[in-house]
Amino acid sequence: MKKVAVLLISLIIGAISAGPSVATSLVSSSPVGGSVLSVAPTAVTITANADLTDGANEMSVLDPTGKRVDDGSVQMQGATLTVGIKPLTATGVYTVNYTIMAVGESPITSSFTFLFNAPSVISEPTPGCLLYTSDAADEGLGV
């Protein structure tokens, strides 16, 4: 009987110390890992399966040469982490590195990539004038 009690207590202590069986994981990202983009994102957002711990999360975005292109403004809201991105101009594979930690969990560190195809010519919009047709005047849109 004493051996059964010791075994039972050992099992209970083992179950308590093991903690939750579901670890923090990434459930979505924008842009999606492995995606091919023709329009540069202005931010990267990742969402975990649980609310994140304040101050324990990091995210960076690297260009094809390994230079940081995020603006360092990591923001957290619940299970979502967002960082702004500087304007992207180079075609290539961009890497998003992150460390996320949910409340009461150990941190996880991982990464994903996306391909950005930069336009061949990046130009600033030029001011122009609008041309109104007689149809526009008939509609009362002005001439």
Short mmCIF file of N, CA, C and O in Angstrom, two decimals, residues 123-129:
data_model
loop_
_atom_site.label_atom_id
_atom_site.label_comp_id
_atom_site.label_asym_id
_atom_site.label_seq_id
_atom_site.Cartn_x
_atom_site.Cartn_y
_atom_site.Cartn_z
N SER A 123 9.67 54.93 -59.36
CA SER A 123 9.57 56.37 -59.61
C SER A 123 8.55 56.99 -58.68
O SER A 123 7.63 56.33 -58.19
N GLU A 124 8.74 58.26 -58.45
CA GLU A 124 7.80 59.03 -57.64
C GLU A 124 6.63 59.44 -58.53
O GLU A 124 6.81 59.72 -59.72
N PRO A 125 5.45 59.48 -57.99
CA PRO A 125 4.32 59.95 -58.80
C PRO A 125 4.52 61.41 -59.17
O PRO A 125 5.04 62.20 -58.38
N THR A 126 4.16 61.75 -60.40
CA THR A 126 4.31 63.13 -60.84
C THR A 126 2.94 63.79 -60.89
O THR A 126 1.95 63.16 -61.28
N PRO A 127 2.90 65.06 -60.51
CA PRO A 127 1.61 65.76 -60.56
C PRO A 127 1.19 65.94 -62.01
O PRO A 127 2.00 66.08 -62.90
N GLY A 128 -0.06 65.93 -62.23
CA GLY A 128 -0.59 66.11 -63.58
C GLY A 128 -1.94 66.80 -63.49
O GLY A 128 -2.48 67.04 -62.42
N CYS A 129 -2.46 67.11 -64.62
CA CYS A 129 -3.78 67.73 -64.63
C CYS A 129 -4.81 66.71 -65.07
O CYS A 129 -4.48 65.75 -65.77
#
